[in-house]
Short mmCIF file of C-alpha atoms in Angstrom, two decimals:
data_model
loop_
_atom_site.label_atom_id
_atom_site.label_comp_id
_atom_site.label_asym_id
_atom_site.label_seq_id
_atom_site.Cartn_x
_atom_site.Cartn_y
_atom_site.Cartn_z
CA UNK A 1 -0.01 -0.04 0.01
CA UNK A 2 2.83 2.32 0.86
CA UNK A 3 4.41 1.78 -2.68
CA UNK A 4 1.11 2.60 -4.40
CA UNK A 5 0.77 5.65 -2.25
CA UNK A 6 4.42 6.76 -3.12
CA UNK A 7 3.79 5.99 -6.86
CA UNK A 8 0.74 8.03 -6.78
CA UNK A 9 2.53 10.98 -5.13
CA UNK A 10 5.30 10.73 -7.66
CA UNK A 11 2.83 10.63 -10.52
CA UNK A 12 1.04 13.80 -9.17
CA UNK A 13 4.26 15.48 -8.68
CA UNK A 14 5.40 14.77 -12.25
CA UNK A 15 1.97 15.82 -13.62
CA UNK A 16 2.10 19.11 -11.74
CA UNK A 17 5.73 19.79 -12.84
CA UNK A 18 4.72 19.23 -16.46
CA UNK A 19 1.73 21.51 -16.16
CA UNK A 20 3.98 24.37 -14.75
CA UNK A 21 6.44 24.01 -17.56
CA UNK A 22 3.69 24.04 -20.14
CA UNK A 23 2.15 27.10 -18.52
CA UNK A 24 5.51 28.88 -18.46
CA UNK A 25 6.12 28.13 -22.07
CA UNK A 26 2.64 29.44 -23.00
CA UNK A 27 3.30 32.72 -21.09
CA UNK A 28 6.79 33.16 -22.88
CA UNK A 29 5.37 32.48 -26.27
CA UNK A 30 2.69 35.21 -25.65
CA UNK A 31 5.41 37.73 -24.91
CA UNK A 32 6.36 40.00 -27.94
CA UNK A 33 9.68 39.70 -29.44
CA UNK A 34 12.28 42.34 -28.73
CA UNK A 35 11.77 44.22 -31.91
CA UNK A 36 8.07 44.36 -31.14
CA UNK A 37 8.71 45.81 -27.65
CA UNK A 38 11.09 48.43 -29.14
CA UNK A 39 8.39 49.61 -31.53
CA UNK A 40 5.92 49.99 -28.57
CA UNK A 41 7.83 53.08 -27.27
CA UNK A 42 6.33 54.89 -30.23
CA UNK A 43 3.15 56.58 -29.29
CA UNK A 44 -0.03 55.85 -31.31
CA UNK A 45 -3.40 57.24 -32.11
CA UNK A 46 -4.50 56.43 -28.50
CA UNK A 47 -2.04 58.89 -27.31
CA UNK A 48 -1.80 61.69 -29.87
CA UNK A 49 -0.37 64.27 -27.57
CA UNK A 50 3.26 63.38 -26.46
CA UNK A 51 4.81 65.43 -23.60
CA UNK A 52 8.53 65.86 -24.04
CA UNK A 53 11.28 66.63 -21.58
CA UNK A 54 10.97 70.38 -22.14
CA UNK A 55 7.12 70.26 -21.66
CA UNK A 56 6.38 70.81 -25.33
CA UNK A 57 3.42 68.79 -26.67
CA UNK A 58 3.35 67.25 -29.98
CA UNK A 59 -0.04 66.48 -31.52
CA UNK A 60 0.09 63.68 -34.08
CA UNK A 61 -1.58 64.05 -37.38
CA UNK A 62 -4.73 62.24 -38.47
CA UNK A 63 -5.08 59.10 -40.55
CA UNK A 64 -4.88 59.67 -44.30
CA UNK A 65 -4.78 57.01 -47.07
CA UNK A 66 -3.35 59.54 -49.53
CA UNK A 67 -1.10 62.43 -48.55
CA UNK A 68 0.24 64.95 -50.87
CA UNK A 69 2.47 67.48 -49.10
CA UNK A 70 5.58 69.56 -48.72
CA UNK A 71 8.00 68.32 -45.90
CA UNK A 72 8.74 71.13 -43.64
CA UNK A 73 11.02 69.45 -41.00
CA UNK A 74 12.48 66.29 -39.96
CA UNK A 75 13.81 65.87 -36.42
CA UNK A 76 14.57 63.42 -33.52
CA UNK A 77 13.15 64.09 -30.02
CA UNK A 78 13.54 61.69 -27.22
CA UNK A 79 14.77 58.88 -29.54
CA UNK A 80 11.75 59.31 -31.76
CA UNK A 81 11.89 60.51 -35.36
CA UNK A 82 9.21 63.12 -36.46
CA UNK A 83 8.28 64.57 -39.67
CA UNK A 84 6.22 67.78 -40.26
CA UNK A 85 4.11 67.94 -43.32
CA UNK A 86 2.10 70.68 -44.95
CA UNK A 87 -0.63 69.08 -46.92
CA UNK A 88 -1.45 70.31 -50.37
CA UNK A 89 -4.04 69.44 -53.01
CA UNK A 90 -3.09 68.65 -56.57
CA UNK A 91 -5.55 69.69 -59.34
CA UNK A 92 -5.02 69.06 -62.97
CA UNK A 93 -6.45 71.88 -65.26
CA UNK A 94 -5.16 70.47 -68.54
CA UNK A 95 -3.68 67.00 -69.22
CA UNK A 96 -0.18 68.24 -68.59
CA UNK A 97 -0.79 71.21 -66.33
CA UNK A 98 -0.71 70.58 -62.53
CA UNK A 99 -1.86 73.09 -59.95
CA UNK A 100 -0.90 72.99 -56.38
CA UNK A 101 -3.45 74.29 -53.94
CA UNK A 102 -2.56 74.86 -50.31
CA UNK A 103 -5.75 76.11 -48.69
CA UNK A 104 -4.73 75.10 -45.19
CA UNK A 105 -1.19 75.94 -43.97
CA UNK A 106 -1.67 73.85 -40.77
CA UNK A 107 1.48 71.70 -40.23
CA UNK A 108 0.86 68.12 -39.26
CA UNK A 109 3.38 65.96 -37.30
CA UNK A 110 3.82 62.16 -37.68
CA UNK A 111 6.19 59.67 -36.33
CA UNK A 112 8.65 57.80 -38.69
CA UNK A 113 9.64 54.43 -37.31
CA UNK A 114 11.04 51.15 -38.44
CA UNK A 115 7.79 50.10 -40.10
CA UNK A 116 7.69 53.16 -42.30
CA UNK A 117 8.55 52.71 -45.97
CA UNK A 118 10.75 55.56 -47.05
CA UNK A 119 11.68 56.13 -50.68
CA UNK A 120 14.03 58.79 -51.96
CA UNK A 121 13.94 60.78 -55.25
CA UNK A 122 16.43 58.30 -56.81
CA UNK A 123 14.26 55.34 -55.67
CA UNK A 124 16.44 54.14 -52.85
CA UNK A 125 14.99 52.85 -49.70
CA UNK A 126 15.83 54.42 -46.33
CA UNK A 127 15.15 53.79 -42.75
CA UNK A 128 14.17 56.42 -40.14
CA UNK A 129 17.62 56.97 -38.98
CA UNK A 130 18.95 57.45 -42.60
CA UNK A 131 16.13 59.86 -43.20
CA UNK A 132 17.29 61.81 -40.40
CA UNK A 133 20.88 61.66 -41.50
CA UNK A 134 20.00 62.85 -45.03
CA UNK A 135 17.57 65.35 -43.73
CA UNK A 136 19.23 68.47 -45.44
CA UNK A 137 19.34 66.85 -48.93
CA UNK A 138 15.69 65.57 -48.53
CA UNK A 139 14.58 69.10 -47.32
CA UNK A 140 16.67 70.95 -49.95
CA UNK A 141 14.02 70.85 -52.84
CA UNK A 142 11.00 72.88 -51.47
CA UNK A 143 9.02 72.29 -54.60
CA UNK A 144 8.91 68.49 -54.53
CA UNK A 145 5.67 67.04 -53.66
CA UNK A 146 5.97 64.17 -51.27
CA UNK A 147 3.42 61.48 -51.18
CA UNK A 148 2.49 59.06 -48.40
CA UNK A 149 0.12 57.37 -46.13
CA UNK A 150 -0.57 57.51 -42.42
CA UNK A 151 -2.26 55.71 -39.57
CA UNK A 152 -2.39 56.05 -35.88
CA UNK A 153 -0.01 58.97 -35.88
CA UNK A 154 2.62 57.19 -37.85
CA UNK A 155 3.73 57.35 -41.41
CA UNK A 156 3.26 53.98 -42.99
CA UNK A 157 5.01 55.17 -46.10
CA UNK A 158 6.61 58.35 -47.46
CA UNK A 159 7.94 58.90 -50.96
CA UNK A 160 10.26 61.81 -51.66
CA UNK A 161 9.86 61.87 -55.54
CA UNK A 162 10.35 58.41 -56.85
CA UNK A 163 7.05 58.21 -58.80
CA UNK A 164 8.06 55.88 -61.60
#
């Protein structure tokens, strides 16, 4: 009887141990990978006003599936890359004649992160830090219409002139 009782206790112990290991693995599998965690430091639409160290607030722009704009500034604040855009409207009067209309001079601010697709005028891909590095050359031509798309206060894509 003692052997059966000991066997039962060992079986229960093993079963409990296996259950704890399985539960631990399930919890670890549910955790995001490091790259996902690092992207969560970027604010989103739920928190469109971001307080900075010097108490300036940044209000992030609205969702837009199609953005036509001039880029006014690119900067880094608190390890986050921001881009400031002045939206414009493009009208075509004739087949070849394009007219740029800027009825609203409001500057909108968006976050550029590792998920943003960034294209240069010469059709090269950049990441957010490269865009910051080449800021002067990207901002040099004030007449280039930049196109893009945004969601949750972040730029999904931004194209500095590679339209072909």
